[in-house]
Each structure stands twice: as C-alpha cells, then as structure tokens.
Amino acid sequence: MKKIYPLILLVMLSLSSCAEDLDDNLKAAVTTQFNFTHNWNGLPVTAADFNTVKFANENSDSLSIERLRYVISDLTFTREHGEQLIIEGHHLIDVSEDTGLVYSPELEIPTGLYTNVSFTFGLNNEYNAQNHLDLNSVSFNVPEMLGGGYHYMQMDGKFIAASGEEVGYNYHSIRAVDNPGPNPTFPQDTFFTVDLGAINLENNATFEVKMDISEWYKNPNLWDLNEWHTVLMPNSEAQILMRENGQSVFSLGTVTQ
C-alpha cells in the first residue's frame, strides 16, 4: 500500500490541474477597446486646440502644441498568480491627425479578475531594434547615429521665450543615448510600464486611457523650455528626466462593460 499512495496523490494532482485548465477553457472570451483621451491639467485637449499658444506649464512657460504622437506596446493583462496575457505588437496614437485614438486588439481576453492592466510606453530594446513598416511610413525613425530604432513620442510646438520671442520646441522621447556617432552607448532604458490597475472583466469592455500632457513638464522635474527645448534627442540627461516625468502622465479613466 505504501507504493500506491504516491500514485493516488499523483492522479489527484493531475485531475486537479486538468480541472483548472478546463475551467480556464470554459471561460467566455470578450473584446477590449482602449480609447486614448488627452487633457491639460484636467481640461480636455484635442487637435482643435493645437497651433495656438494657449497652454501654460508649471514653469509658467506659455506654449502651443502643433504635433503630438506616441507609441505604446505590449498591452498586458495580469492575473492573480502572476500569469500574464500579453498582446504583442505596438500602436501609434497621433493626436494631431486624430488617428489611433481608439485601439481595438484582435485578441479576445478570457473573463475574470485581473490584478493589473498595463502597457509599455515606447518600445522595449529588442522590439525597438526590429523593422516596423508602419512606423517607417510616418517617419517615426531615430537616426542611426543616435542608435536607430524609433521615437517613443514626438511633441512639438512653440513657446514664448524669456526674450518675448516665439520659439520652437521639440520634446522628443527616445532611448537615452550617449556618444552619438558610429558607436553610440545607452546609459539607461527610457521606455517604461504604465500600470492602469485591476479590473474584473465580465463583458466586452471599453477602457479610457487618459494622458495629462501637463505632467510631462512638472512631475517630478520642473521643465524650463528656455533651457530644454531643442536638441533633446542626443541629450541622455534630458531623456532620463522625460522618463521620470512620464510616470505620472497616464491614468485609467472610465471603464464600461
């Protein structure tokens, strides 16, 4: 009988595991949609608000936005025990062109409790090194002397400089790079994970993802456009500061299902 007990235990564990797998397979799968909205310190922002000096950052710089586009990737649903369902690929949001504001992944998600929904702002290093024809077609590339790959974000416009003149700015986020040229080096990763929080997925769901644009200029690093307005791509310090400020930019809005 001593030899039979381990066999019985093994059979019971196998049956338990099969039951769990069967339970997962029987769960309904639902569609998800992500609507990206934008605001400036709570005030809604659309392309209709662009090309006019109407915003003021925390440093009291008056500015306009003429272009705002950014890429996200690896949308991830995480379950209670750490299991992750990753929707691989990327999605480009272009506020200035009113394109990509709605993201509807083809992959359906099993219903149930998820402890976190997240995505990557930008592209991880391996994915960034690949060739993406859609990003190439809209000139989202980074020059090879700066490491190649793609931008994470381009925000361009004009601001009123300390001299009183209207000056252009280019708030461009890329992978931080040192030693631009044939052999650039990379001091720190500057893509980052955006956590939207837990969700109990019961039906087809629509998530609002909110970007507070003003946060790029204030938290935790106060951004002075007179000092940091152009030639930011080869400036690794500026790129790291952007990454730090990006931590508080996104939040979860309304979820309907």
CSV table of C-alpha atoms in Angstrom, one decimal:
chain,number,residue,atom,x,y,z
A,1,MET,CA,0.0,0.0,0.0
A,2,LYS,CA,2.9,2.4,0.6
A,3,LYS,CA,3.7,2.3,-3.1
A,4,ILE,CA,0.1,3.0,-4.1
A,5,TYR,CA,-0.3,6.3,-2.1
A,6,PRO,CA,2.1,8.4,-4.2
A,7,LEU,CA,0.4,7.1,-7.3
A,8,ILE,CA,-3.1,8.1,-6.0
A,9,LEU,CA,-1.7,11.5,-5.0
A,10,LEU,CA,-0.2,12.0,-8.5
A,11,VAL,CA,-3.5,11.1,-10.1
A,12,MET,CA,-5.4,13.5,-7.8
A,13,LEU,CA,-3.0,16.3,-8.6
A,14,SER,CA,-3.2,15.6,-12.3
A,15,LEU,CA,-7.0,15.7,-12.2
A,16,SER,CA,-6.9,18.9,-10.2
A,17,SER,CA,-4.6,20.5,-12.8
A,18,CYS,CA,-6.8,19.3,-15.7
A,19,ALA,CA,-9.9,20.7,-13.9
A,20,GLU,CA,-8.2,24.1,-13.6
A,21,ASP,CA,-7.3,24.0,-17.3
A,22,LEU,CA,-10.8,23.0,-18.2
A,23,ASP,CA,-12.2,25.9,-16.1
A,24,ASP,CA,-10.0,28.4,-18.0
A,25,ASN,CA,-11.0,26.9,-21.3
A,26,LEU,CA,-14.7,27.2,-20.4
A,27,LYS,CA,-14.4,30.9,-19.5
A,28,ALA,CA,-16.0,33.3,-22.0
A,29,ALA,CA,-13.6,35.5,-24.0
A,30,VAL,CA,-14.5,39.1,-24.6
A,31,THR,CA,-13.3,42.0,-26.7
A,32,THR,CA,-11.5,45.0,-25.3
A,33,GLN,CA,-11.2,48.6,-26.6
A,34,PHE,CA,-8.9,51.3,-25.4
A,35,ASN,CA,-9.8,55.0,-26.0
A,36,PHE,CA,-7.0,57.4,-25.6
A,37,THR,CA,-8.0,60.8,-24.4
A,38,HIS,CA,-5.9,63.9,-23.6
A,39,ASN,CA,-6.1,66.7,-21.2
A,40,TRP,CA,-4.0,69.6,-19.8
A,41,ASN,CA,-4.3,69.5,-16.0
A,42,GLY,CA,-7.9,68.2,-16.4
A,43,LEU,CA,-9.0,70.4,-19.3
A,44,PRO,CA,-9.8,68.3,-22.5
A,45,VAL,CA,-7.3,68.6,-25.3
A,46,THR,CA,-7.9,67.6,-29.0
A,47,ALA,CA,-6.4,68.6,-32.3
A,48,ALA,CA,-8.7,71.6,-32.4
A,49,ASP,CA,-6.7,73.1,-29.6
A,50,PHE,CA,-3.4,72.9,-31.5
A,51,ASN,CA,-1.4,75.6,-33.2
A,52,THR,CA,-2.4,78.3,-30.7
A,53,VAL,CA,-0.4,79.4,-27.7
A,54,LYS,CA,-3.0,78.6,-25.0
A,55,PHE,CA,-1.2,76.3,-22.5
A,56,ALA,CA,1.0,77.2,-19.6
A,57,ASN,CA,3.3,74.7,-17.9
A,58,GLU,CA,4.3,74.6,-14.3
A,59,ASN,CA,7.3,76.8,-15.1
A,60,SER,CA,4.9,79.5,-16.4
A,61,ASP,CA,6.1,79.0,-20.0
A,62,SER,CA,3.3,79.8,-22.4
A,63,LEU,CA,3.2,77.3,-25.3
A,64,SER,CA,1.3,75.7,-28.1
A,65,ILE,CA,1.2,72.2,-29.3
A,66,GLU,CA,1.5,71.6,-33.1
A,67,ARG,CA,2.1,67.8,-33.1
A,68,LEU,CA,1.7,65.1,-30.5
A,69,ARG,CA,2.1,61.4,-31.3
A,70,TYR,CA,3.4,58.5,-29.3
A,71,VAL,CA,3.7,54.7,-29.5
A,72,ILE,CA,2.6,52.1,-26.9
A,73,SER,CA,3.3,48.4,-27.0
A,74,ASP,CA,2.8,45.0,-25.2
A,75,LEU,CA,-0.6,45.6,-23.7
A,76,THR,CA,-0.7,43.1,-20.8
A,77,PHE,CA,-3.4,41.6,-18.6
A,78,THR,CA,-2.0,40.1,-15.4
A,79,ARG,CA,-3.9,37.5,-13.3
A,80,GLU,CA,-3.8,36.9,-9.6
A,81,HIS,CA,-0.9,34.4,-9.6
A,82,GLY,CA,1.2,36.5,-11.9
A,83,GLU,CA,0.2,34.8,-15.2
A,84,GLN,CA,0.3,37.3,-18.0
A,85,LEU,CA,-1.7,37.6,-21.2
A,86,ILE,CA,0.4,39.8,-23.5
A,87,ILE,CA,-1.0,41.3,-26.7
A,88,GLU,CA,2.3,41.7,-28.6
A,89,GLY,CA,2.8,44.5,-31.0
A,90,HIS,CA,2.5,48.3,-31.0
A,91,HIS,CA,0.0,51.0,-31.6
A,92,LEU,CA,0.7,54.6,-32.7
A,93,ILE,CA,-1.5,57.4,-31.3
A,94,ASP,CA,-1.4,60.7,-33.3
A,95,VAL,CA,-3.5,63.4,-31.7
A,96,SER,CA,-2.6,66.0,-34.3
A,97,GLU,CA,-4.0,63.8,-37.1
A,98,ASP,CA,-6.9,62.3,-35.0
A,99,THR,CA,-5.6,58.8,-35.8
A,100,GLY,CA,-5.0,55.8,-33.5
A,101,LEU,CA,-7.1,57.3,-30.7
A,102,VAL,CA,-9.0,54.0,-30.5
A,103,TYR,CA,-7.2,50.7,-30.1
A,104,SER,CA,-9.2,47.5,-30.5
A,105,PRO,CA,-6.9,44.5,-30.2
A,106,GLU,CA,-8.0,41.4,-32.2
A,107,LEU,CA,-7.1,39.0,-29.4
A,108,GLU,CA,-10.1,38.3,-27.1
A,109,ILE,CA,-9.5,38.1,-23.4
A,110,PRO,CA,-10.9,35.5,-21.0
A,111,THR,CA,-13.3,36.9,-18.4
A,112,GLY,CA,-12.2,37.0,-14.8
A,113,LEU,CA,-10.3,39.1,-12.3
A,114,TYR,CA,-7.1,40.7,-13.4
A,115,THR,CA,-4.8,42.4,-10.8
A,116,ASN,CA,-3.4,44.8,-13.4
A,117,VAL,CA,-3.8,46.0,-16.9
A,118,SER,CA,-0.6,47.6,-18.3
A,119,PHE,CA,1.2,48.6,-21.4
A,120,THR,CA,4.7,49.8,-22.4
A,121,PHE,CA,5.2,53.5,-23.2
A,122,GLY,CA,7.5,53.3,-26.2
A,123,LEU,CA,9.2,50.1,-27.3
A,124,ASN,CA,11.5,47.7,-25.4
A,125,ASN,CA,15.0,47.5,-26.7
A,126,GLU,CA,14.6,44.2,-28.6
A,127,TYR,CA,11.4,45.3,-30.3
A,128,ASN,CA,12.8,48.8,-31.0
A,129,ALA,CA,15.6,47.2,-33.0
A,130,GLN,CA,13.2,45.5,-35.4
A,131,ASN,CA,11.9,46.9,-38.6
A,132,HIS,CA,8.3,48.3,-38.4
A,133,LEU,CA,7.0,49.4,-41.8
A,134,ASP,CA,4.1,51.4,-40.4
A,135,LEU,CA,6.4,53.5,-38.3
A,136,ASN,CA,8.8,53.9,-41.1
A,137,SER,CA,6.0,55.2,-43.3
A,138,VAL,CA,5.3,58.1,-40.9
A,139,SER,CA,8.9,59.0,-40.4
A,140,PHE,CA,9.0,57.9,-36.7
A,141,ASN,CA,12.6,56.7,-37.0
A,142,VAL,CA,15.5,57.7,-34.9
A,143,PRO,CA,18.8,58.4,-36.8
A,144,GLU,CA,21.4,55.6,-36.8
A,145,MET,CA,23.9,57.9,-35.2
A,146,LEU,CA,21.6,58.0,-32.2
A,147,GLY,CA,21.1,54.3,-32.0
A,148,GLY,CA,18.4,53.8,-34.6
A,149,GLY,CA,15.0,52.4,-33.8
A,150,TYR,CA,12.1,54.6,-33.2
A,151,HIS,CA,10.8,57.6,-31.3
A,152,TYR,CA,8.6,56.9,-28.2
A,153,MET,CA,7.0,60.3,-28.5
A,154,GLN,CA,7.1,63.5,-30.6
A,155,MET,CA,5.6,66.6,-29.1
A,156,ASP,CA,6.3,69.8,-31.0
A,157,GLY,CA,5.1,73.4,-30.8
A,158,LYS,CA,6.2,76.9,-29.9
A,159,PHE,CA,6.7,78.7,-26.6
A,160,ILE,CA,7.2,82.3,-25.6
A,161,ALA,CA,10.8,82.5,-24.6
A,162,ALA,CA,12.2,84.7,-21.9
A,163,SER,CA,13.2,87.2,-24.6
A,164,GLY,CA,9.5,87.5,-25.5
A,165,GLU,CA,10.0,85.8,-28.9
A,166,GLU,CA,8.1,82.8,-30.1
A,167,VAL,CA,10.5,79.9,-30.3
A,168,GLY,CA,10.0,76.3,-31.5
A,169,TYR,CA,10.4,73.3,-29.2
A,170,ASN,CA,10.8,69.6,-29.8
A,171,TYR,CA,10.0,67.4,-26.8
A,172,HIS,CA,11.1,64.1,-28.3
A,173,SER,CA,11.4,60.9,-26.3
A,174,ILE,CA,13.7,58.1,-27.5
A,175,ARG,CA,16.0,55.5,-26.0
A,176,ALA,CA,18.6,57.5,-24.0
A,177,VAL,CA,21.9,57.6,-25.9
A,178,ASP,CA,25.5,58.8,-25.2
A,179,ASN,CA,28.4,59.2,-27.7
A,180,PRO,CA,26.3,59.8,-30.8
A,181,GLY,CA,28.0,58.5,-33.9
A,182,PRO,CA,29.1,55.1,-35.3
A,183,ASN,CA,29.3,53.5,-31.8
A,184,PRO,CA,26.6,55.1,-29.5
A,185,THR,CA,26.1,53.8,-26.0
A,186,PHE,CA,23.0,53.5,-23.9
A,187,PRO,CA,23.2,54.6,-20.3
A,188,GLN,CA,19.6,53.7,-19.2
A,189,ASP,CA,16.4,52.3,-20.6
A,190,THR,CA,13.8,55.0,-21.1
A,191,PHE,CA,10.7,53.0,-22.1
A,192,PHE,CA,8.5,52.3,-19.1
A,193,THR,CA,5.5,50.4,-17.9
A,194,VAL,CA,2.2,52.1,-17.4
A,195,ASP,CA,0.0,50.4,-14.8
A,196,LEU,CA,-3.7,51.0,-15.1
A,197,GLY,CA,-4.8,48.9,-12.2
A,198,ALA,CA,-7.1,46.0,-11.5
A,199,ILE,CA,-10.2,45.0,-13.5
A,200,ASN,CA,-12.9,42.4,-13.1
A,201,LEU,CA,-13.5,41.6,-16.8
A,202,GLU,CA,-17.1,40.3,-17.2
A,203,ASN,CA,-18.2,41.5,-20.6
A,204,ASN,CA,-16.9,43.3,-23.7
A,205,ALA,CA,-15.0,46.3,-22.2
A,206,THR,CA,-14.0,49.8,-23.2
A,207,PHE,CA,-11.2,51.4,-21.2
A,208,GLU,CA,-10.5,55.1,-21.3
A,209,VAL,CA,-6.7,55.8,-21.0
A,210,LYS,CA,-6.1,59.4,-20.0
A,211,MET,CA,-2.9,61.4,-20.8
A,212,ASP,CA,-2.4,64.6,-18.8
A,213,ILE,CA,0.0,66.4,-21.1
A,214,SER,CA,0.9,68.9,-18.4
A,215,GLU,CA,2.6,66.2,-16.4
A,216,TRP,CA,5.4,65.9,-18.9
A,217,TYR,CA,6.6,69.3,-17.7
A,218,LYS,CA,6.3,69.2,-14.0
A,219,ASN,CA,6.4,66.0,-12.0
A,220,PRO,CA,9.0,65.3,-10.5
A,221,ASN,CA,11.2,67.5,-12.7
A,222,LEU,CA,10.1,71.1,-13.4
A,223,TRP,CA,10.7,71.7,-17.1
A,224,ASP,CA,12.1,75.0,-18.3
A,225,LEU,CA,11.6,75.3,-22.0
A,226,ASN,CA,14.1,78.1,-22.2
A,227,GLU,CA,16.7,75.5,-21.1
A,228,TRP,CA,15.3,72.3,-22.6
A,229,HIS,CA,13.5,73.0,-25.9
A,230,THR,CA,15.6,71.6,-28.8
A,231,VAL,CA,18.4,69.1,-29.4
A,232,LEU,CA,17.0,66.8,-26.7
A,233,MET,CA,17.4,63.5,-28.6
A,234,PRO,CA,21.2,63.2,-28.2
A,235,ASN,CA,20.9,64.5,-24.6
A,236,SER,CA,20.7,61.4,-22.3
A,237,GLU,CA,20.1,63.5,-19.2
A,238,ALA,CA,17.0,65.1,-20.8
A,239,GLN,CA,15.7,61.7,-21.9
A,240,ILE,CA,16.0,60.3,-18.4
A,241,LEU,CA,14.2,63.3,-17.0
A,242,MET,CA,11.4,62.7,-19.5
A,243,ARG,CA,11.1,59.1,-18.4
A,244,GLU,CA,10.8,60.2,-14.8
A,245,ASN,CA,8.1,62.8,-15.7
A,246,GLY,CA,6.2,60.2,-17.7
A,247,GLN,CA,5.5,58.1,-14.7
A,248,SER,CA,2.5,60.3,-13.7
A,249,VAL,CA,1.2,61.1,-17.2
A,250,PHE,CA,-1.2,58.3,-17.8
A,251,SER,CA,-4.2,57.1,-15.7
A,252,LEU,CA,-7.3,55.0,-16.1
A,253,GLY,CA,-10.5,56.8,-16.8
A,254,THR,CA,-13.9,55.3,-17.3
A,255,VAL,CA,-14.3,51.6,-17.9
A,256,THR,CA,-17.6,50.4,-19.4
A,257,GLN,CA,-18.6,46.8,-19.9
